[in-house]
mmCIF file of C-alpha atoms in Angstrom:
data_model
loop_
_atom_site.group_PDB
_atom_site.id
_atom_site.type_symbol
_atom_site.label_atom_id
_atom_site.label_comp_id
_atom_site.label_asym_id
_atom_site.label_seq_id
_atom_site.Cartn_x
_atom_site.Cartn_y
_atom_site.Cartn_z
ATOM 1 C CA MET A 1 -8.843 28.981 21.152
ATOM 2 C CA LEU A 2 -9.595 32.218 22.966
ATOM 3 C CA ASP A 3 -5.894 33.136 23.048
ATOM 4 C CA GLU A 4 -5.651 32.591 19.300
ATOM 5 C CA TYR A 5 -8.821 34.557 18.639
ATOM 6 C CA ASN A 6 -7.643 37.453 20.822
ATOM 7 C CA ALA A 7 -4.322 37.505 18.959
ATOM 8 C CA LEU A 8 -6.231 37.769 15.688
ATOM 9 C CA ILE A 9 -8.249 40.669 17.071
ATOM 10 C CA LYS A 10 -5.113 42.396 18.376
ATOM 11 C CA ASN A 11 -3.428 42.175 14.983
ATOM 12 C CA SER A 12 -6.508 43.480 13.119
ATOM 13 C CA THR A 13 -6.368 40.422 10.914
ATOM 14 C CA TRP A 14 -9.786 40.994 9.337
ATOM 15 C CA ILE A 15 -12.687 43.361 8.787
ATOM 16 C CA LEU A 16 -16.218 42.029 9.352
ATOM 17 C CA VAL A 17 -18.393 42.820 6.322
ATOM 18 C CA PRO A 18 -21.717 41.611 4.859
ATOM 19 C CA LYS A 19 -21.354 38.575 2.651
ATOM 20 C CA PRO A 20 -20.972 39.832 -0.933
ATOM 21 C CA ALA A 21 -22.574 38.104 -3.870
ATOM 22 C CA CYS A 22 -20.607 36.097 -6.416
ATOM 23 C CA VAL A 23 -17.347 35.817 -4.449
ATOM 24 C CA ASN A 24 -15.444 32.736 -3.373
ATOM 25 C CA MET A 25 -15.747 32.587 0.429
ATOM 26 C CA VAL A 26 -12.993 30.371 1.836
ATOM 27 C CA ARG A 27 -13.823 28.245 4.830
ATOM 28 C CA SER A 28 -12.259 28.846 8.242
ATOM 29 C CA MET A 29 -11.324 25.937 10.475
ATOM 30 C CA TRP A 30 -9.575 25.236 13.768
ATOM 31 C CA LEU A 31 -6.517 23.007 14.047
ATOM 32 C CA PHE A 32 -5.329 21.686 17.411
ATOM 33 C CA LYS A 33 -1.717 20.812 18.146
ATOM 34 C CA HIS A 34 0.364 19.498 21.031
ATOM 35 C CA LYS A 35 3.631 21.240 21.831
ATOM 36 C CA PHE A 36 6.292 19.056 23.477
ATOM 37 C CA HIS A 37 9.508 19.551 25.406
ATOM 38 C CA ALA A 38 12.750 17.944 24.216
ATOM 39 C CA ASN A 39 12.203 14.992 26.601
ATOM 40 C CA GLY A 40 8.811 14.247 25.053
ATOM 41 C CA THR A 41 6.638 15.617 27.867
ATOM 42 C CA LEU A 42 3.697 17.829 26.993
ATOM 43 C CA SER A 43 4.481 21.541 27.010
ATOM 44 C CA ARG A 44 1.129 23.075 26.082
ATOM 45 C CA TYR A 45 -1.919 22.827 23.881
ATOM 46 C CA LYS A 46 -2.233 25.182 20.932
ATOM 47 C CA ALA A 47 -5.193 26.089 18.732
ATOM 48 C CA LEU A 48 -4.641 27.506 15.250
ATOM 49 C CA LEU A 49 -7.244 29.230 13.120
ATOM 50 C CA VAL A 50 -6.548 28.671 9.433
ATOM 51 C CA ALA A 51 -8.149 29.669 6.165
ATOM 52 C CA ASN A 52 -8.826 26.570 4.091
ATOM 53 C CA GLY A 53 -7.799 27.585 0.596
ATOM 54 C CA SER A 54 -8.754 24.278 -1.042
ATOM 55 C CA SER A 55 -11.633 26.020 -2.840
ATOM 56 C CA GLN A 56 -9.301 28.557 -4.453
ATOM 57 C CA GLN A 57 -7.999 28.079 -7.988
ATOM 58 C CA GLN A 58 -4.494 28.929 -9.139
ATOM 59 C CA GLY A 59 -4.493 31.933 -11.450
ATOM 60 C CA ILE A 60 -8.085 32.925 -10.610
ATOM 61 C CA ASP A 61 -8.211 33.896 -6.943
ATOM 62 C CA VAL A 62 -4.679 32.947 -5.882
ATOM 63 C CA ASP A 63 -1.331 33.572 -7.579
ATOM 64 C CA GLU A 64 1.693 33.153 -5.306
ATOM 65 C CA THR A 65 2.273 30.143 -3.066
ATOM 66 C CA PHE A 66 4.672 29.629 -0.204
ATOM 67 C CA SER A 67 5.531 26.755 2.108
ATOM 68 C CA PRO A 68 6.697 28.069 5.515
ATOM 69 C CA VAL A 69 9.289 25.344 6.097
ATOM 70 C CA VAL A 70 12.976 26.042 6.606
ATOM 71 C CA LYS A 71 15.326 24.037 4.390
ATOM 72 C CA PRO A 72 17.548 21.436 6.127
ATOM 73 C CA ALA A 73 20.597 22.926 4.396
ATOM 74 C CA THR A 74 19.859 26.270 6.068
ATOM 75 C CA ILE A 75 19.650 24.646 9.506
ATOM 76 C CA ARG A 76 22.909 22.775 8.996
ATOM 77 C CA THR A 77 24.697 25.875 7.728
ATOM 78 C CA VAL A 78 23.644 28.022 10.688
ATOM 79 C CA LEU A 79 24.519 25.349 13.253
ATOM 80 C CA SER A 80 27.851 24.595 11.582
ATOM 81 C CA LEU A 81 28.830 28.276 11.616
ATOM 82 C CA ALA A 82 27.808 28.631 15.259
ATOM 83 C CA VAL A 83 29.851 25.615 16.337
ATOM 84 C CA SER A 84 32.935 26.372 14.230
ATOM 85 C CA ARG A 85 33.028 29.978 15.496
ATOM 86 C CA LYS A 86 31.989 29.033 19.049
ATOM 87 C CA TRP A 87 28.914 31.237 18.950
ATOM 88 C CA PRO A 88 26.140 30.699 21.512
ATOM 89 C CA ILE A 89 22.881 29.444 20.008
ATOM 90 C CA HIS A 90 19.759 31.067 21.418
ATOM 91 C CA GLN A 91 16.206 29.980 20.643
ATOM 92 C CA LEU A 92 13.282 32.356 20.061
ATOM 93 C CA ASP A 93 9.643 31.580 19.350
ATOM 94 C CA VAL A 94 7.828 33.984 17.026
ATOM 95 C CA ASN A 95 4.388 34.779 18.442
ATOM 96 C CA ASN A 96 1.675 34.558 15.792
ATOM 97 C CA ALA A 97 4.250 35.112 13.059
ATOM 98 C CA PHE A 98 1.886 34.577 10.149
ATOM 99 C CA LEU A 99 -0.566 37.204 11.389
ATOM 100 C CA ASN A 100 1.892 39.978 10.589
ATOM 101 C CA GLY A 101 2.224 39.739 6.836
ATOM 102 C CA ASN A 102 0.227 42.058 4.609
ATOM 103 C CA LEU A 103 -2.207 40.758 2.007
ATOM 104 C CA SER A 104 -2.327 42.653 -1.267
ATOM 105 C CA GLU A 105 -5.321 40.628 -2.492
ATOM 106 C CA THR A 106 -8.907 40.772 -1.222
ATOM 107 C CA VAL A 107 -9.789 37.482 0.480
ATOM 108 C CA TYR A 108 -13.215 36.729 1.944
ATOM 109 C CA MET A 109 -13.499 34.083 4.661
ATOM 110 C CA HIS A 110 -16.357 32.672 6.728
ATOM 111 C CA GLN A 111 -16.413 33.498 10.432
ATOM 112 C CA PRO A 112 -14.700 30.828 12.565
ATOM 113 C CA PRO A 113 -16.686 28.073 14.292
ATOM 114 C CA GLY A 114 -17.521 29.040 17.866
ATOM 115 C CA PHE A 115 -16.861 32.749 17.314
ATOM 116 C CA THR A 116 -19.632 33.764 14.930
ATOM 117 C CA ASP A 117 -21.298 37.099 15.636
ATOM 118 C CA PRO A 118 -25.011 36.182 16.124
ATOM 119 C CA GLN A 119 -26.095 39.581 14.799
ATOM 120 C CA LEU A 120 -24.037 39.107 11.645
ATOM 121 C CA CYS A 121 -24.320 35.380 11.030
ATOM 122 C CA HIS A 122 -24.502 35.928 7.263
ATOM 123 C CA SER A 123 -21.405 38.118 7.212
ATOM 124 C CA GLY A 124 -17.810 37.243 6.506
ATOM 125 C CA TRP A 125 -14.299 38.537 7.001
ATOM 126 C CA VAL A 126 -12.145 40.470 4.631
ATOM 127 C CA LEU A 127 -8.617 39.472 5.596
ATOM 128 C CA SER A 128 -6.402 42.527 5.957
ATOM 129 C CA GLU A 129 -3.439 40.629 7.393
ATOM 130 C CA SER A 130 -2.052 37.191 6.564
ATOM 131 C CA LEU A 131 -4.007 34.492 8.318
ATOM 132 C CA ARG A 132 -2.528 31.000 8.128
ATOM 133 C CA TYR A 133 -3.217 29.488 4.736
ATOM 134 C CA PHE A 134 -2.418 26.082 3.368
ATOM 135 C CA SER A 135 0.524 27.474 1.344
ATOM 136 C CA PHE A 136 -1.468 30.333 -0.154
ATOM 137 C CA TYR A 137 0.431 33.445 0.981
ATOM 138 C CA LEU A 138 3.858 34.993 1.490
ATOM 139 C CA PRO A 139 4.731 36.039 5.084
ATOM 140 C CA THR A 140 6.428 39.354 5.793
ATOM 141 C CA GLY A 141 6.719 41.729 8.736
ATOM 142 C CA GLU A 142 8.266 42.240 12.170
ATOM 143 C CA PHE A 143 7.237 39.908 14.953
ATOM 144 C CA ASP A 144 6.985 39.733 18.750
ATOM 145 C CA MET A 145 9.094 36.909 20.162
ATOM 146 C CA THR A 146 9.326 34.727 23.257
ATOM 147 C CA ASP A 147 12.780 33.928 24.631
ATOM 148 C CA LEU A 148 13.153 30.135 24.995
ATOM 149 C CA GLY A 149 16.734 30.235 26.247
ATOM 150 C CA ALA A 150 19.611 28.137 24.966
ATOM 151 C CA PHE A 151 18.954 26.031 21.861
ATOM 152 C CA ASN A 152 17.830 22.534 22.908
ATOM 153 C CA TYR A 153 14.896 21.380 20.749
ATOM 154 C CA PHE A 154 13.870 22.312 17.214
ATOM 155 C CA LEU A 155 11.618 20.606 14.642
ATOM 156 C CA GLY A 156 11.758 17.268 16.422
ATOM 157 C CA ILE A 157 15.543 17.435 16.889
ATOM 158 C CA SER A 158 17.005 17.647 20.401
ATOM 159 C CA ALA A 159 20.353 19.400 20.792
ATOM 160 C CA THR A 160 23.060 19.164 23.461
ATOM 161 C CA ARG A 161 25.981 21.585 23.387
ATOM 162 C CA SER A 162 29.428 20.563 24.641
ATOM 163 C CA SER A 163 32.955 21.947 24.517
ATOM 164 C CA THR A 164 33.715 19.808 21.450
ATOM 165 C CA GLY A 165 30.615 20.453 19.373
ATOM 166 C CA LEU A 166 26.865 20.003 19.128
ATOM 167 C CA PHE A 167 25.081 16.674 19.553
ATOM 168 C CA LEU A 168 21.818 16.375 17.617
ATOM 169 C CA SER A 169 19.396 13.491 18.064
ATOM 170 C CA GLN A 170 16.122 12.448 16.457
ATOM 171 C CA LYS A 171 15.455 9.803 19.089
ATOM 172 C CA LYS A 172 12.003 11.158 20.009
ATOM 173 C CA TYR A 173 10.901 11.252 16.370
ATOM 174 C CA THR A 174 12.295 7.753 15.755
ATOM 175 C CA CYS A 175 10.491 6.315 18.796
ATOM 176 C CA GLU A 176 7.221 7.933 17.708
ATOM 177 C CA LEU A 177 7.657 6.384 14.260
ATOM 178 C CA LEU A 178 8.169 2.944 15.828
ATOM 179 C CA GLU A 179 5.043 3.391 17.946
ATOM 180 C CA ARG A 180 2.961 4.280 14.885
ATOM 181 C CA ALA A 181 4.241 1.114 13.189
ATOM 182 C CA ASN A 182 3.681 -1.039 16.324
ATOM 183 C CA MET A 183 7.373 -2.000 16.245
ATOM 184 C CA VAL A 184 8.680 -0.592 19.543
ATOM 185 C CA ASN A 185 10.018 -4.002 20.638
ATOM 186 C CA CYS A 186 11.234 -5.130 17.217
ATOM 187 C CA ASN A 187 14.716 -6.459 16.566
ATOM 188 C CA PRO A 188 17.099 -4.220 14.588
ATOM 189 C CA SER A 189 17.801 -5.036 10.956
ATOM 190 C CA TRP A 190 20.077 -3.571 8.294
ATOM 191 C CA THR A 191 17.174 -3.495 5.837
ATOM 192 C CA PRO A 192 13.399 -3.646 6.512
ATOM 193 C CA VAL A 193 12.708 -6.054 3.612
ATOM 194 C CA ASP A 194 14.065 -9.339 2.323
ATOM 195 C CA THR A 195 17.012 -8.550 0.040
ATOM 196 C CA ASP A 196 16.241 -11.635 -2.075
ATOM 197 C CA SER A 197 12.607 -10.718 -2.744
ATOM 198 C CA LYS A 198 11.579 -10.143 -6.362
ATOM 199 C CA LEU A 199 9.316 -7.187 -7.090
ATOM 200 C CA GLY A 200 6.534 -7.672 -9.619
ATOM 201 C CA PRO A 201 3.087 -6.414 -10.635
ATOM 202 C CA GLU A 202 1.324 -9.050 -8.522
ATOM 203 C CA GLY A 203 1.094 -9.094 -4.745
ATOM 204 C CA VAL A 204 -1.058 -8.377 -1.719
ATOM 205 C CA ALA A 205 -2.457 -4.853 -1.506
ATOM 206 C CA VAL A 206 -1.485 -2.774 1.515
ATOM 207 C CA GLN A 207 -4.375 -2.609 3.994
ATOM 208 C CA ASP A 208 -3.712 1.026 4.932
ATOM 209 C CA PRO A 209 -1.899 2.866 2.095
ATOM 210 C CA THR A 210 -1.942 6.165 4.019
ATOM 211 C CA LEU A 211 -0.133 4.653 7.003
ATOM 212 C CA TYR A 212 2.345 2.899 4.707
ATOM 213 C CA ARG A 213 3.195 6.152 2.908
ATOM 214 C CA SER A 214 3.505 7.970 6.230
ATOM 215 C CA LEU A 215 5.927 5.398 7.646
ATOM 216 C CA ALA A 216 7.955 5.279 4.428
ATOM 217 C CA GLY A 217 8.216 9.066 4.401
ATOM 218 C CA GLY A 218 9.262 9.081 8.051
ATOM 219 C CA LEU A 219 12.085 6.629 7.358
ATOM 220 C CA GLN A 220 13.237 8.715 4.412
ATOM 221 C CA LEU A 221 13.301 11.840 6.596
ATOM 222 C CA ILE A 222 15.480 10.166 9.228
ATOM 223 C CA HIS A 223 17.818 8.714 6.603
ATOM 224 C CA ALA A 224 18.084 11.961 4.633
ATOM 225 C CA PHE A 225 18.852 14.028 7.721
ATOM 226 C CA GLY A 226 21.512 11.694 9.077
ATOM 227 C CA TYR A 227 23.195 10.927 5.754
ATOM 228 C CA SER A 228 23.360 14.467 4.380
ATOM 229 C CA THR A 229 24.454 15.929 7.703
ATOM 230 C CA ILE A 230 27.312 13.485 8.185
ATOM 231 C CA GLN A 231 28.320 13.861 4.550
ATOM 232 C CA ASP A 232 28.400 17.661 4.630
ATOM 233 C CA PHE A 233 30.052 18.170 7.994
ATOM 234 C CA THR A 234 32.462 15.282 8.446
ATOM 235 C CA ALA A 235 35.375 17.665 9.006
ATOM 236 C CA ASP A 236 33.530 19.954 11.425
ATOM 237 C CA SER A 237 33.333 19.639 15.186
ATOM 238 C CA LEU A 238 29.834 18.215 15.050
ATOM 239 C CA LEU A 239 28.437 14.913 16.233
ATOM 240 C CA PHE A 240 25.108 13.740 14.898
ATOM 241 C CA ASP A 241 22.901 10.860 15.945
ATOM 242 C CA ILE A 242 19.860 9.851 13.902
ATOM 243 C CA GLY A 243 18.239 7.693 16.536
#
Protein backbone atom coordinates (compact mmCIF):
# COMPACT_ATOMS: atom_id res chain seq x y z
CA MET A 1 0.00 0.00 0.00
CA LEU A 2 2.83 2.38 0.81
CA ASP A 3 4.45 1.75 -2.58
CA GLU A 4 1.18 2.56 -4.32
CA TYR A 5 0.64 5.67 -2.21
CA ASN A 6 4.19 6.90 -2.87
CA ALA A 7 3.68 6.38 -6.61
CA LEU A 8 0.54 8.52 -6.41
CA ILE A 9 2.48 11.24 -4.60
CA LYS A 10 5.33 11.06 -7.13
CA ASN A 11 2.94 11.49 -10.04
CA SER A 12 1.11 14.43 -8.41
CA THR A 13 -2.14 12.58 -8.89
CA TRP A 14 -4.18 14.92 -6.69
CA ILE A 15 -4.36 18.22 -4.85
CA LEU A 16 -5.60 18.19 -1.24
CA VAL A 17 -8.36 20.79 -0.81
CA PRO A 18 -11.14 21.53 1.71
CA LYS A 19 -14.32 19.62 1.03
CA PRO A 20 -16.54 21.86 -1.12
CA ALA A 21 -20.27 22.05 -0.65
CA CYS A 22 -22.75 20.54 -3.10
CA VAL A 23 -20.29 18.37 -5.05
CA ASN A 24 -20.32 14.64 -5.64
CA MET A 25 -17.36 13.23 -3.69
CA VAL A 26 -16.45 9.80 -5.05
CA ARG A 27 -15.27 7.20 -2.60
CA SER A 28 -11.70 5.88 -2.60
CA MET A 29 -11.00 2.24 -1.88
CA TRP A 30 -8.10 -0.22 -1.84
CA LEU A 31 -8.03 -3.36 -3.96
CA PHE A 32 -5.55 -6.16 -3.28
CA LYS A 33 -4.29 -8.52 -5.96
CA HIS A 34 -1.93 -11.48 -6.27
CA LYS A 35 0.55 -11.50 -9.13
CA PHE A 36 1.65 -14.96 -10.32
CA HIS A 37 4.44 -16.44 -12.40
CA ALA A 38 3.65 -18.59 -15.45
CA ASN A 39 4.02 -21.77 -13.35
CA GLY A 40 1.37 -20.58 -10.90
CA THR A 41 3.69 -19.63 -8.03
CA LEU A 42 3.16 -16.32 -6.27
CA SER A 43 5.21 -13.46 -7.68
CA ARG A 44 4.19 -10.56 -5.44
CA TYR A 45 1.34 -8.83 -3.68
CA LYS A 46 -0.04 -5.63 -5.15
CA ALA A 47 -2.29 -2.94 -3.69
CA LEU A 48 -4.31 -0.67 -5.97
CA LEU A 49 -6.00 2.55 -4.96
CA VAL A 50 -9.10 3.17 -7.07
CA ALA A 51 -11.78 5.81 -7.28
CA ASN A 52 -15.19 4.18 -6.98
CA GLY A 53 -17.26 5.94 -9.61
CA SER A 54 -20.50 4.08 -8.83
CA SER A 55 -21.99 7.29 -7.43
CA GLN A 56 -21.39 9.18 -10.68
CA GLN A 57 -24.14 9.58 -13.27
CA GLN A 58 -23.63 9.41 -17.02
CA GLY A 59 -24.07 12.82 -18.62
CA ILE A 60 -23.98 14.70 -15.30
CA ASP A 61 -20.53 14.23 -13.78
CA VAL A 62 -19.06 11.72 -16.23
CA ASP A 63 -19.15 11.62 -20.03
CA GLU A 64 -16.58 9.31 -21.61
CA THR A 65 -16.02 5.70 -20.55
CA PHE A 66 -13.19 3.32 -21.31
CA SER A 67 -12.43 -0.29 -20.49
CA PRO A 68 -8.64 -0.85 -20.28
CA VAL A 69 -8.70 -4.36 -21.77
CA VAL A 70 -6.84 -5.32 -24.92
CA LYS A 71 -8.93 -7.10 -27.56
CA PRO A 72 -8.09 -10.78 -28.24
CA ALA A 73 -7.88 -10.02 -31.96
CA THR A 74 -5.11 -7.50 -31.25
CA ILE A 75 -3.13 -10.07 -29.24
CA ARG A 76 -3.48 -12.69 -31.96
CA THR A 77 -2.49 -10.25 -34.69
CA VAL A 78 0.67 -9.11 -32.90
CA LEU A 79 1.75 -12.65 -32.02
CA SER A 80 1.01 -13.93 -35.53
CA LEU A 81 3.11 -11.17 -37.10
CA ALA A 82 5.97 -11.82 -34.68
CA VAL A 83 6.01 -15.54 -35.41
CA SER A 84 5.57 -15.28 -39.19
CA ARG A 85 8.38 -12.70 -39.43
CA LYS A 86 10.54 -14.42 -36.78
CA TRP A 87 10.60 -11.36 -34.56
CA PRO A 88 11.61 -11.72 -30.90
CA ILE A 89 8.79 -11.02 -28.45
CA HIS A 90 9.80 -8.99 -25.41
CA GLN A 91 7.57 -8.31 -22.41
CA LEU A 92 7.37 -4.98 -20.57
CA ASP A 93 5.32 -4.02 -17.53
CA VAL A 94 4.03 -0.44 -17.42
CA ASN A 95 4.54 1.00 -13.94
CA ASN A 96 1.45 2.79 -12.67
CA ALA A 97 0.24 3.30 -16.23
CA PHE A 98 -3.12 4.79 -15.32
CA LEU A 99 -1.57 7.49 -13.15
CA ASN A 100 -0.14 9.24 -16.20
CA GLY A 101 -3.25 10.28 -18.08
CA ASN A 102 -4.55 13.82 -17.76
CA LEU A 103 -8.05 14.57 -16.50
CA SER A 104 -9.86 17.43 -18.19
CA GLU A 105 -12.75 17.27 -15.70
CA THR A 106 -12.71 18.26 -12.02
CA VAL A 107 -13.17 15.16 -9.86
CA TYR A 108 -13.35 15.26 -6.06
CA MET A 109 -12.48 12.12 -4.11
CA HIS A 110 -12.33 11.23 -0.42
CA GLN A 111 -8.90 10.60 1.08
CA PRO A 112 -7.92 6.90 1.03
CA PRO A 113 -8.43 4.66 4.07
CA GLY A 114 -5.27 4.49 6.17
CA PHE A 115 -3.74 7.61 4.62
CA THR A 116 -6.03 10.38 5.82
CA ASP A 117 -4.34 13.59 6.93
CA PRO A 118 -5.50 14.01 10.58
CA GLN A 119 -5.27 17.80 10.29
CA LEU A 120 -7.47 17.78 7.20
CA CYS A 121 -9.87 14.93 7.91
CA HIS A 122 -12.75 16.85 6.32
CA SER A 123 -10.80 17.58 3.15
CA GLY A 124 -10.73 15.75 -0.14
CA TRP A 125 -8.65 15.36 -3.26
CA VAL A 126 -9.01 17.07 -6.57
CA LEU A 127 -7.64 14.55 -9.05
CA SER A 128 -5.21 16.20 -11.44
CA GLU A 129 -4.06 12.95 -13.04
CA SER A 130 -5.98 9.80 -13.94
CA LEU A 131 -6.43 7.59 -10.93
CA ARG A 132 -7.84 4.13 -11.62
CA TYR A 133 -11.56 4.34 -12.20
CA PHE A 134 -14.10 1.64 -12.83
CA SER A 135 -14.21 2.47 -16.57
CA PHE A 136 -14.65 6.20 -16.03
CA TYR A 137 -11.64 7.72 -17.82
CA LEU A 138 -9.45 7.58 -20.91
CA PRO A 139 -5.73 6.83 -20.32
CA THR A 140 -3.03 8.77 -22.15
CA GLY A 141 0.63 9.61 -21.59
CA GLU A 142 4.16 8.21 -21.55
CA PHE A 143 5.01 5.59 -18.98
CA ASP A 144 7.97 4.14 -17.06
CA MET A 145 8.40 0.43 -17.74
CA THR A 146 9.96 -2.65 -16.17
CA ASP A 147 11.74 -5.12 -18.44
CA LEU A 148 10.31 -8.63 -17.86
CA GLY A 149 12.46 -10.34 -20.48
CA ALA A 150 11.26 -12.73 -23.15
CA PHE A 151 7.49 -13.14 -23.52
CA ASN A 152 6.32 -16.09 -21.38
CA TYR A 153 3.11 -15.19 -19.52
CA PHE A 154 0.34 -12.72 -20.35
CA LEU A 155 -3.27 -12.39 -19.15
CA GLY A 156 -3.38 -15.94 -17.84
CA ILE A 157 -1.78 -17.38 -21.00
CA SER A 158 1.65 -19.03 -20.79
CA ALA A 159 3.82 -18.93 -23.90
CA THR A 160 6.71 -21.12 -25.07
CA ARG A 161 8.70 -20.12 -28.14
CA SER A 162 10.27 -22.73 -30.42
CA SER A 163 11.89 -22.82 -33.85
CA THR A 164 8.56 -23.81 -35.43
CA GLY A 165 6.24 -21.34 -33.74
CA LEU A 166 4.70 -20.24 -30.47
CA PHE A 167 2.90 -22.56 -28.06
CA LEU A 168 0.18 -20.89 -25.98
CA SER A 169 -1.57 -22.61 -23.09
CA GLN A 170 -4.38 -21.69 -20.71
CA LYS A 171 -3.69 -24.66 -18.46
CA LYS A 172 -3.32 -22.56 -15.29
CA TYR A 173 -6.59 -20.73 -15.93
CA THR A 174 -8.37 -24.01 -16.73
CA CYS A 175 -7.11 -25.68 -13.54
CA GLU A 176 -8.20 -22.68 -11.46
CA LEU A 177 -11.66 -22.90 -13.04
CA LEU A 178 -11.88 -26.60 -12.13
CA GLU A 179 -10.86 -25.83 -8.55
CA ARG A 180 -13.57 -23.17 -8.23
CA ALA A 181 -16.11 -25.73 -9.47
CA ASN A 182 -14.74 -28.50 -7.19
CA MET A 183 -14.16 -30.67 -10.27
CA VAL A 184 -10.38 -31.16 -10.26
CA ASN A 185 -10.73 -34.97 -10.29
CA CYS A 186 -13.72 -35.14 -12.62
CA ASN A 187 -13.86 -37.33 -15.70
CA PRO A 188 -13.69 -35.59 -19.10
CA SER A 189 -16.86 -35.21 -21.14
CA TRP A 190 -17.65 -33.84 -24.59
CA THR A 191 -20.51 -31.79 -23.12
CA PRO A 192 -21.16 -30.76 -19.49
CA VAL A 193 -24.91 -31.50 -19.67
CA ASP A 194 -27.16 -34.33 -20.77
CA THR A 195 -27.77 -33.92 -24.51
CA ASP A 196 -31.23 -35.49 -24.15
CA SER A 197 -32.43 -33.11 -21.43
CA LYS A 198 -35.43 -30.91 -22.22
CA LEU A 199 -35.28 -27.28 -21.13
CA GLY A 200 -38.43 -25.73 -19.70
CA PRO A 201 -39.69 -23.00 -17.36
CA GLU A 202 -39.75 -25.36 -14.37
CA GLY A 203 -36.74 -26.70 -12.52
CA VAL A 204 -34.55 -26.39 -9.45
CA ALA A 205 -33.09 -22.94 -8.82
CA VAL A 206 -29.31 -22.64 -8.77
CA GLN A 207 -28.05 -22.33 -5.18
CA ASP A 208 -25.33 -19.82 -6.07
CA PRO A 209 -26.22 -17.89 -9.26
CA THR A 210 -23.06 -15.76 -9.04
CA LEU A 211 -20.79 -18.82 -9.03
CA TYR A 212 -22.79 -20.40 -11.86
CA ARG A 213 -22.44 -17.28 -14.03
CA SER A 214 -18.73 -17.06 -13.21
CA LEU A 215 -18.09 -20.68 -14.21
CA ALA A 216 -20.18 -20.36 -17.37
CA GLY A 217 -18.29 -17.22 -18.36
CA GLY A 218 -14.97 -18.93 -17.69
CA LEU A 219 -15.88 -21.82 -19.99
CA GLN A 220 -16.95 -19.39 -22.69
CA LEU A 221 -13.62 -17.55 -22.41
CA ILE A 222 -11.62 -20.75 -22.85
CA HIS A 223 -13.78 -21.90 -25.76
CA ALA A 224 -13.75 -18.51 -27.49
CA PHE A 225 -9.98 -18.17 -27.23
CA GLY A 226 -9.19 -21.65 -28.51
CA TYR A 227 -11.79 -21.71 -31.29
CA SER A 228 -11.16 -18.25 -32.73
CA THR A 229 -7.39 -18.63 -32.53
CA ILE A 230 -7.32 -21.96 -34.35
CA GLN A 231 -9.83 -20.68 -36.89
CA ASP A 232 -7.90 -17.50 -37.68
CA PHE A 233 -4.39 -18.91 -37.76
CA THR A 234 -4.69 -22.44 -39.11
CA ALA A 235 -2.21 -21.70 -41.89
CA ASP A 236 0.34 -19.95 -39.67
CA SER A 237 3.22 -21.52 -37.79
CA LEU A 238 1.37 -21.38 -34.50
CA LEU A 239 0.32 -24.10 -32.11
CA PHE A 240 -2.34 -23.37 -29.53
CA ASP A 241 -3.53 -25.39 -26.57
CA ILE A 242 -6.61 -24.37 -24.60
CA GLY A 243 -5.98 -26.57 -21.60
